[in-house]
mmCIF file of C-alpha atoms in Angstrom:
data_model
loop_
_atom_site.group_PDB
_atom_site.id
_atom_site.type_symbol
_atom_site.label_atom_id
_atom_site.label_comp_id
_atom_site.label_asym_id
_atom_site.label_seq_id
_atom_site.Cartn_x
_atom_site.Cartn_y
_atom_site.Cartn_z
ATOM 1 C CA UNK A 1 71.432 -41.402 -20.827
ATOM 2 C CA UNK A 2 69.114 -43.339 -22.953
ATOM 3 C CA UNK A 3 69.865 -42.028 -26.306
ATOM 4 C CA UNK A 4 70.711 -45.145 -29.084
ATOM 5 C CA UNK A 5 69.454 -43.322 -32.118
ATOM 6 C CA UNK A 6 70.843 -40.251 -33.413
ATOM 7 C CA UNK A 7 70.066 -38.167 -36.422
ATOM 8 C CA UNK A 8 72.339 -35.853 -37.715
ATOM 9 C CA UNK A 9 70.468 -33.045 -39.568
ATOM 10 C CA UNK A 10 73.091 -31.441 -41.992
ATOM 11 C CA UNK A 11 75.916 -33.266 -43.992
ATOM 12 C CA UNK A 12 78.087 -30.599 -44.340
ATOM 13 C CA UNK A 13 81.804 -30.973 -43.036
ATOM 14 C CA UNK A 14 81.217 -30.727 -39.824
ATOM 15 C CA UNK A 15 77.959 -32.384 -39.671
ATOM 16 C CA UNK A 16 79.548 -35.467 -41.618
ATOM 17 C CA UNK A 17 82.304 -35.216 -38.828
ATOM 18 C CA UNK A 18 79.565 -35.679 -36.062
ATOM 19 C CA UNK A 19 77.598 -38.379 -37.736
ATOM 20 C CA UNK A 20 80.705 -40.474 -38.038
ATOM 21 C CA UNK A 21 82.590 -39.829 -34.497
ATOM 22 C CA UNK A 22 79.093 -40.718 -33.776
ATOM 23 C CA UNK A 23 78.592 -43.913 -34.971
ATOM 24 C CA UNK A 24 82.069 -44.859 -34.381
ATOM 25 C CA UNK A 25 81.158 -44.638 -31.169
ATOM 26 C CA UNK A 26 78.254 -47.254 -31.115
ATOM 27 C CA UNK A 27 75.224 -45.233 -31.827
ATOM 28 C CA UNK A 28 73.186 -45.753 -35.075
ATOM 29 C CA UNK A 29 72.785 -42.651 -36.465
ATOM 30 C CA UNK A 30 71.080 -41.128 -39.306
ATOM 31 C CA UNK A 31 72.033 -38.331 -41.909
ATOM 32 C CA UNK A 32 69.463 -36.111 -43.194
ATOM 33 C CA UNK A 33 70.053 -33.591 -46.217
ATOM 34 C CA UNK A 34 67.481 -31.838 -48.753
ATOM 35 C CA UNK A 35 68.420 -33.473 -51.826
ATOM 36 C CA UNK A 36 70.096 -36.476 -53.310
ATOM 37 C CA UNK A 37 73.240 -34.599 -54.188
ATOM 38 C CA UNK A 38 73.934 -33.349 -50.837
ATOM 39 C CA UNK A 39 73.342 -37.172 -49.733
ATOM 40 C CA UNK A 40 75.699 -38.216 -52.228
ATOM 41 C CA UNK A 41 78.286 -35.620 -51.008
ATOM 42 C CA UNK A 42 77.874 -36.674 -47.508
ATOM 43 C CA UNK A 43 78.649 -40.239 -48.151
ATOM 44 C CA UNK A 44 81.555 -39.515 -50.105
ATOM 45 C CA UNK A 45 82.663 -37.286 -47.188
ATOM 46 C CA UNK A 46 81.915 -40.594 -45.037
ATOM 47 C CA UNK A 47 84.315 -42.804 -46.733
ATOM 48 C CA UNK A 48 86.719 -40.159 -46.515
ATOM 49 C CA UNK A 49 86.724 -39.963 -42.932
ATOM 50 C CA UNK A 50 86.765 -43.588 -42.672
ATOM 51 C CA UNK A 51 90.189 -43.539 -44.215
ATOM 52 C CA UNK A 52 91.293 -40.960 -41.698
ATOM 53 C CA UNK A 53 89.793 -42.748 -38.748
ATOM 54 C CA UNK A 54 92.101 -46.193 -39.952
ATOM 55 C CA UNK A 55 94.728 -44.121 -39.741
ATOM 56 C CA UNK A 56 94.513 -41.450 -37.040
ATOM 57 C CA UNK A 57 91.957 -43.228 -34.858
ATOM 58 C CA UNK A 58 91.003 -47.228 -34.665
ATOM 59 C CA UNK A 59 92.376 -49.723 -33.677
ATOM 60 C CA UNK A 60 91.720 -52.151 -35.740
ATOM 61 C CA UNK A 61 90.053 -51.339 -39.501
ATOM 62 C CA UNK A 62 86.679 -53.597 -38.336
ATOM 63 C CA UNK A 63 85.890 -50.872 -35.998
ATOM 64 C CA UNK A 64 85.368 -48.221 -38.942
ATOM 65 C CA UNK A 65 83.792 -50.768 -41.020
ATOM 66 C CA UNK A 66 81.133 -51.345 -37.971
ATOM 67 C CA UNK A 67 80.726 -47.504 -38.108
ATOM 68 C CA UNK A 68 79.975 -47.231 -41.904
ATOM 69 C CA UNK A 69 77.204 -50.156 -41.519
ATOM 70 C CA UNK A 70 75.618 -47.792 -38.323
ATOM 71 C CA UNK A 71 75.394 -44.892 -41.014
ATOM 72 C CA UNK A 72 72.142 -44.326 -42.331
ATOM 73 C CA UNK A 73 71.133 -41.690 -45.218
ATOM 74 C CA UNK A 74 67.435 -39.916 -45.635
ATOM 75 C CA UNK A 75 66.455 -36.981 -47.997
ATOM 76 C CA UNK A 76 62.945 -37.352 -46.237
ATOM 77 C CA UNK A 77 63.216 -35.540 -42.241
ATOM 78 C CA UNK A 78 60.046 -37.737 -41.337
ATOM 79 C CA UNK A 79 62.021 -40.911 -42.150
ATOM 80 C CA UNK A 80 64.944 -39.644 -40.746
ATOM 81 C CA UNK A 81 63.551 -38.963 -37.293
ATOM 82 C CA UNK A 82 61.324 -41.672 -37.126
ATOM 83 C CA UNK A 83 63.424 -43.502 -33.858
ATOM 84 C CA UNK A 84 65.552 -40.564 -33.170
ATOM 85 C CA UNK A 85 66.245 -40.457 -29.499
ATOM 86 C CA UNK A 86 68.462 -37.036 -30.536
ATOM 87 C CA UNK A 87 68.625 -34.650 -33.127
ATOM 88 C CA UNK A 88 71.799 -33.083 -33.731
ATOM 89 C CA UNK A 89 71.334 -29.742 -35.922
ATOM 90 C CA UNK A 90 74.013 -29.124 -38.276
ATOM 91 C CA UNK A 91 72.268 -26.807 -41.187
ATOM 92 C CA UNK A 92 73.941 -23.443 -42.382
ATOM 93 C CA UNK A 93 74.551 -20.860 -40.119
ATOM 94 C CA UNK A 94 71.392 -18.767 -40.945
ATOM 95 C CA UNK A 95 68.502 -17.628 -38.802
ATOM 96 C CA UNK A 96 65.859 -18.319 -41.291
ATOM 97 C CA UNK A 97 67.058 -21.341 -42.789
ATOM 98 C CA UNK A 98 67.302 -22.758 -39.333
ATOM 99 C CA UNK A 99 64.115 -21.469 -38.019
ATOM 100 C CA UNK A 100 62.148 -23.382 -41.203
ATOM 101 C CA UNK A 101 64.400 -26.241 -40.145
ATOM 102 C CA UNK A 102 63.018 -26.685 -36.715
ATOM 103 C CA UNK A 103 59.557 -25.919 -37.623
ATOM 104 C CA UNK A 104 59.373 -28.788 -39.835
ATOM 105 C CA UNK A 105 61.404 -31.163 -37.227
ATOM 106 C CA UNK A 106 59.141 -30.285 -34.487
ATOM 107 C CA UNK A 107 56.108 -32.070 -36.950
ATOM 108 C CA UNK A 108 57.411 -34.573 -37.517
ATOM 109 C CA UNK A 109 60.397 -35.522 -34.226
ATOM 110 C CA UNK A 110 58.519 -38.283 -31.635
ATOM 111 C CA UNK A 111 57.644 -37.013 -28.744
ATOM 112 C CA UNK A 112 60.924 -38.037 -26.935
ATOM 113 C CA UNK A 113 63.502 -36.620 -29.131
ATOM 114 C CA UNK A 114 65.715 -34.022 -27.764
ATOM 115 C CA UNK A 115 66.690 -31.525 -30.208
ATOM 116 C CA UNK A 116 69.988 -29.889 -30.008
ATOM 117 C CA UNK A 117 71.772 -27.374 -32.503
ATOM 118 C CA UNK A 118 75.763 -27.254 -33.277
ATOM 119 C CA UNK A 119 75.321 -23.555 -34.426
ATOM 120 C CA UNK A 120 78.521 -22.047 -33.705
ATOM 121 C CA UNK A 121 77.326 -18.286 -33.173
ATOM 122 C CA UNK A 122 73.698 -18.178 -32.227
ATOM 123 C CA UNK A 123 71.974 -19.047 -29.274
ATOM 124 C CA UNK A 124 69.188 -21.512 -28.373
ATOM 125 C CA UNK A 125 66.387 -18.909 -27.709
ATOM 126 C CA UNK A 126 66.525 -17.886 -30.963
ATOM 127 C CA UNK A 127 64.858 -21.180 -31.910
ATOM 128 C CA UNK A 128 63.086 -22.449 -29.141
ATOM 129 C CA UNK A 129 59.810 -21.442 -30.253
ATOM 130 C CA UNK A 130 60.325 -23.048 -33.594
ATOM 131 C CA UNK A 131 61.479 -26.124 -32.046
ATOM 132 C CA UNK A 132 57.985 -26.504 -30.061
ATOM 133 C CA UNK A 133 59.569 -28.343 -27.367
ATOM 134 C CA UNK A 134 61.777 -25.780 -25.397
ATOM 135 C CA UNK A 135 62.492 -27.779 -22.682
ATOM 136 C CA UNK A 136 64.171 -30.474 -24.789
ATOM 137 C CA UNK A 137 66.359 -28.091 -26.590
ATOM 138 C CA UNK A 138 69.761 -27.033 -26.112
ATOM 139 C CA UNK A 139 73.194 -26.295 -27.993
ATOM 140 C CA UNK A 140 75.565 -28.963 -28.085
ATOM 141 C CA UNK A 141 78.737 -27.608 -30.557
ATOM 142 C CA UNK A 142 81.411 -29.415 -31.582
ATOM 143 C CA UNK A 143 84.951 -28.316 -32.911
ATOM 144 C CA UNK A 144 86.010 -29.127 -36.846
ATOM 145 C CA UNK A 145 88.128 -32.075 -36.740
ATOM 146 C CA UNK A 146 86.535 -33.852 -34.503
ATOM 147 C CA UNK A 147 88.144 -36.543 -33.760
ATOM 148 C CA UNK A 148 91.406 -34.946 -32.510
ATOM 149 C CA UNK A 149 90.072 -31.361 -31.124
ATOM 150 C CA UNK A 150 87.368 -33.158 -28.738
ATOM 151 C CA UNK A 151 85.347 -30.405 -27.254
ATOM 152 C CA UNK A 152 81.469 -30.175 -26.860
ATOM 153 C CA UNK A 153 79.991 -27.297 -25.534
ATOM 154 C CA UNK A 154 76.839 -27.759 -23.933
ATOM 155 C CA UNK A 155 74.583 -24.380 -23.425
ATOM 156 C CA UNK A 156 70.742 -24.611 -22.071
ATOM 157 C CA UNK A 157 68.351 -21.612 -22.377
ATOM 158 C CA UNK A 158 66.226 -20.758 -19.283
ATOM 159 C CA UNK A 159 63.628 -23.170 -20.316
ATOM 160 C CA UNK A 160 65.794 -26.234 -20.824
ATOM 161 C CA UNK A 161 64.901 -29.082 -18.433
ATOM 162 C CA UNK A 162 68.252 -29.466 -16.372
ATOM 163 C CA UNK A 163 67.473 -33.003 -16.847
ATOM 164 C CA UNK A 164 68.415 -32.931 -20.672
ATOM 165 C CA UNK A 165 71.120 -30.510 -20.435
ATOM 166 C CA UNK A 166 72.602 -33.973 -17.896
ATOM 167 C CA UNK A 167 72.005 -36.715 -20.711
ATOM 168 C CA UNK A 168 73.240 -34.789 -23.509
ATOM 169 C CA UNK A 169 76.539 -33.916 -21.539
ATOM 170 C CA UNK A 170 76.469 -37.552 -20.861
ATOM 171 C CA UNK A 171 75.901 -38.118 -24.557
ATOM 172 C CA UNK A 172 78.985 -36.309 -25.275
ATOM 173 C CA UNK A 173 81.568 -37.925 -23.065
ATOM 174 C CA UNK A 174 79.609 -41.277 -24.188
ATOM 175 C CA UNK A 175 81.192 -39.950 -27.929
ATOM 176 C CA UNK A 176 84.071 -39.199 -26.849
ATOM 177 C CA UNK A 177 84.061 -35.128 -26.245
ATOM 178 C CA UNK A 178 84.869 -33.434 -23.183
ATOM 179 C CA UNK A 179 81.708 -31.974 -22.287
ATOM 180 C CA UNK A 180 82.274 -28.431 -21.423
ATOM 181 C CA UNK A 181 79.013 -26.965 -19.856
ATOM 182 C CA UNK A 182 78.205 -22.944 -20.787
ATOM 183 C CA UNK A 183 76.292 -21.273 -17.798
ATOM 184 C CA UNK A 184 74.693 -18.679 -19.480
ATOM 185 C CA UNK A 185 73.928 -17.869 -23.128
ATOM 186 C CA UNK A 186 76.697 -16.908 -25.300
ATOM 187 C CA UNK A 187 76.593 -15.903 -28.579
ATOM 188 C CA UNK A 188 80.375 -17.282 -29.925
ATOM 189 C CA UNK A 189 79.943 -19.960 -26.895
ATOM 190 C CA UNK A 190 83.921 -19.978 -25.869
ATOM 191 C CA UNK A 191 85.853 -21.339 -28.623
ATOM 192 C CA UNK A 192 84.208 -19.226 -31.098
ATOM 193 C CA UNK A 193 84.429 -15.966 -28.553
ATOM 194 C CA UNK A 194 87.923 -16.442 -28.247
ATOM 195 C CA UNK A 195 88.189 -16.963 -32.273
ATOM 196 C CA UNK A 196 85.907 -15.251 -34.011
ATOM 197 C CA UNK A 197 87.394 -11.985 -33.591
ATOM 198 C CA UNK A 198 90.876 -13.388 -34.343
ATOM 199 C CA UNK A 199 89.553 -13.800 -37.705
ATOM 200 C CA UNK A 200 87.597 -10.942 -38.467
ATOM 201 C CA UNK A 201 90.665 -9.064 -37.391
ATOM 202 C CA UNK A 202 92.673 -11.193 -40.095
ATOM 203 C CA UNK A 203 90.280 -10.473 -42.507
ATOM 204 C CA UNK A 204 90.010 -6.604 -42.012
ATOM 205 C CA UNK A 205 93.631 -6.513 -42.275
ATOM 206 C CA UNK A 206 93.345 -8.561 -45.882
ATOM 207 C CA UNK A 207 90.048 -6.311 -47.208
ATOM 208 C CA UNK A 208 91.455 -2.721 -46.102
ATOM 209 C CA UNK A 209 94.909 -4.212 -48.186
ATOM 210 C CA UNK A 210 97.209 -3.661 -45.035
ATOM 211 C CA UNK A 211 99.019 -7.319 -45.429
ATOM 212 C CA UNK A 212 98.640 -10.372 -47.730
ATOM 213 C CA UNK A 213 97.134 -13.708 -46.026
ATOM 214 C CA UNK A 214 100.134 -15.473 -46.172
ATOM 215 C CA UNK A 215 102.057 -12.268 -44.297
ATOM 216 C CA UNK A 216 99.096 -12.176 -41.484
ATOM 217 C CA UNK A 217 99.236 -15.755 -40.545
ATOM 218 C CA UNK A 218 103.043 -15.809 -40.776
ATOM 219 C CA UNK A 219 103.051 -13.089 -38.500
ATOM 220 C CA UNK A 220 100.205 -15.054 -36.149
ATOM 221 C CA UNK A 221 102.747 -18.339 -36.237
ATOM 222 C CA UNK A 222 105.770 -17.100 -35.609
ATOM 223 C CA UNK A 223 104.532 -14.557 -32.933
ATOM 224 C CA UNK A 224 102.117 -16.930 -31.082
ATOM 225 C CA UNK A 225 103.770 -20.856 -31.964
ATOM 226 C CA UNK A 226 100.641 -21.586 -33.099
ATOM 227 C CA UNK A 227 100.820 -24.350 -35.893
ATOM 228 C CA UNK A 228 98.327 -22.350 -38.359
ATOM 229 C CA UNK A 229 97.252 -18.829 -38.812
ATOM 230 C CA UNK A 230 93.521 -17.329 -39.197
ATOM 231 C CA UNK A 231 93.683 -17.820 -43.102
ATOM 232 C CA UNK A 232 94.391 -21.398 -42.466
ATOM 233 C CA UNK A 233 91.734 -21.611 -39.730
ATOM 234 C CA UNK A 234 89.428 -20.039 -41.970
ATOM 235 C CA UNK A 235 90.107 -22.982 -44.385
ATOM 236 C CA UNK A 236 89.659 -25.684 -42.102
ATOM 237 C CA UNK A 237 86.323 -24.002 -40.778
ATOM 238 C CA UNK A 238 84.865 -23.658 -44.678
ATOM 239 C CA UNK A 239 84.920 -20.338 -46.771
ATOM 240 C CA UNK A 240 81.086 -20.806 -47.207
ATOM 241 C CA UNK A 241 80.797 -20.734 -42.861
ATOM 242 C CA UNK A 242 83.119 -17.844 -42.499
ATOM 243 C CA UNK A 243 81.039 -15.598 -45.248
ATOM 244 C CA UNK A 244 77.509 -16.855 -43.770
ATOM 245 C CA UNK A 245 78.923 -15.155 -40.231
ATOM 246 C CA UNK A 246 80.153 -12.218 -41.200
ATOM 247 C CA UNK A 247 77.522 -11.518 -44.027
ATOM 248 C CA UNK A 248 75.218 -11.189 -41.160
ATOM 249 C CA UNK A 249 76.805 -8.018 -40.012
ATOM 250 C CA UNK A 250 77.545 -6.607 -43.372
ATOM 251 C CA UNK A 251 74.253 -4.200 -43.509
ATOM 252 C CA UNK A 252 75.966 -2.494 -39.932
ATOM 253 C CA UNK A 253 79.339 -2.546 -40.960
ATOM 254 C CA UNK A 254 81.207 -1.571 -43.834
ATOM 255 C CA UNK A 255 84.300 -3.426 -43.029
ATOM 256 C CA UNK A 256 81.934 -6.797 -42.569
ATOM 257 C CA UNK A 257 80.625 -5.984 -46.072
ATOM 258 C CA UNK A 258 84.113 -5.559 -48.051
ATOM 259 C CA UNK A 259 85.125 -8.920 -46.613
ATOM 260 C CA UNK A 260 82.112 -10.949 -47.285
ATOM 261 C CA UNK A 261 82.503 -9.537 -51.123
ATOM 262 C CA UNK A 262 85.902 -10.405 -50.953
ATOM 263 C CA UNK A 263 84.470 -14.281 -49.679
ATOM 264 C CA UNK A 264 81.680 -14.544 -52.106
ATOM 265 C CA UNK A 265 83.813 -13.128 -55.648
ATOM 266 C CA UNK A 266 87.027 -13.936 -54.816
ATOM 267 C CA UNK A 267 86.881 -17.627 -53.035
ATOM 268 C CA UNK A 268 83.146 -19.008 -53.285
ATOM 269 C CA UNK A 269 81.914 -18.023 -56.489
ATOM 270 C CA UNK A 270 85.327 -19.498 -57.918
ATOM 271 C CA UNK A 271 84.754 -22.972 -55.834
ATOM 272 C CA UNK A 272 87.158 -22.157 -53.287
ATOM 273 C CA UNK A 273 85.661 -23.274 -50.094
ATOM 274 C CA UNK A 274 88.683 -24.197 -48.568
ATOM 275 C CA UNK A 275 90.557 -27.266 -47.162
ATOM 276 C CA UNK A 276 86.757 -29.412 -48.385
ATOM 277 C CA UNK A 277 87.457 -28.796 -51.835
ATOM 278 C CA UNK A 278 90.957 -28.502 -52.051
ATOM 279 C CA UNK A 279 91.795 -24.526 -52.383
ATOM 280 C CA UNK A 280 91.014 -21.783 -50.057
ATOM 281 C CA UNK A 281 93.278 -19.020 -49.307
ATOM 282 C CA UNK A 282 95.849 -21.949 -49.764
ATOM 283 C CA UNK A 283 96.260 -25.269 -52.121
ATOM 284 C CA UNK A 284 95.521 -28.466 -50.447
ATOM 285 C CA UNK A 285 96.830 -31.187 -49.291
ATOM 286 C CA UNK A 286 100.098 -29.596 -49.174
ATOM 287 C CA UNK A 287 99.368 -26.365 -48.286
ATOM 288 C CA UNK A 288 102.292 -23.712 -48.062
ATOM 289 C CA UNK A 289 101.704 -22.867 -44.030
ATOM 290 C CA UNK A 290 103.042 -26.428 -43.555
ATOM 291 C CA UNK A 291 106.118 -26.025 -45.459
ATOM 292 C CA UNK A 292 109.282 -25.639 -43.191
ATOM 293 C CA UNK A 293 110.221 -22.616 -45.026
ATOM 294 C CA UNK A 294 107.135 -20.729 -44.632
ATOM 295 C CA UNK A 295 108.429 -19.451 -41.467
ATOM 296 C CA UNK A 296 111.464 -18.047 -42.813
#
């Protein structure tokens, strides 16, 4: 594995986490996003992650300072990838946005660069033609709160050269992840194939007026011993991501359409995006489900 320079494209919650973890493990990381406002938010996320790593991960504060020094930020895609050995795409979960991104990336990335997608629901074969280098393209999917939930799901398509699968597995291990090789394409990979049905079922119960989010979460937490219920998980994932996923099937599924409308009008339009904005289904930093009395 010869990766030294990594570009993370998309600086949202998970993209920022991937970038910081990669820099923390000694790689040079370029963070790309579409405008200065997004980059400013990414820099703010990096500072917040630095504080988290100082308290939860680092053995010495200098490790965090070194990680920050390895991060650079760009709104010019060509500049962001000019030395990239690996690109990790973490742009919004929409086919049109991802396809357009890969078409642009293919024009400016060096021939050596391996492309990976952090898509949580889509498979590599949906974008391989747009990459211009299908043999060097595969999926590398992370879980939120990457420094604790250190999974890396690695999934190729039928045209990926196996040597790049091996290189990405080695890279995942090098940044502190547990590599999980998926043997064939599967929408939702492993994690989301298990998680999304739970989240969809919870949202359907709410959208259909069966129960309120806190009641649903309380039921799940008491009955399974889980530290979070599905609506608390949705807040961590981010309600924009949840909306993007559910709205993709809204035309064919009336309940999905109802869920999408609730997420948009009651939460996203009001700036309630989840943990990242301090409010979603719960208010942060002290959500109700963390209160010892919540389960009584």
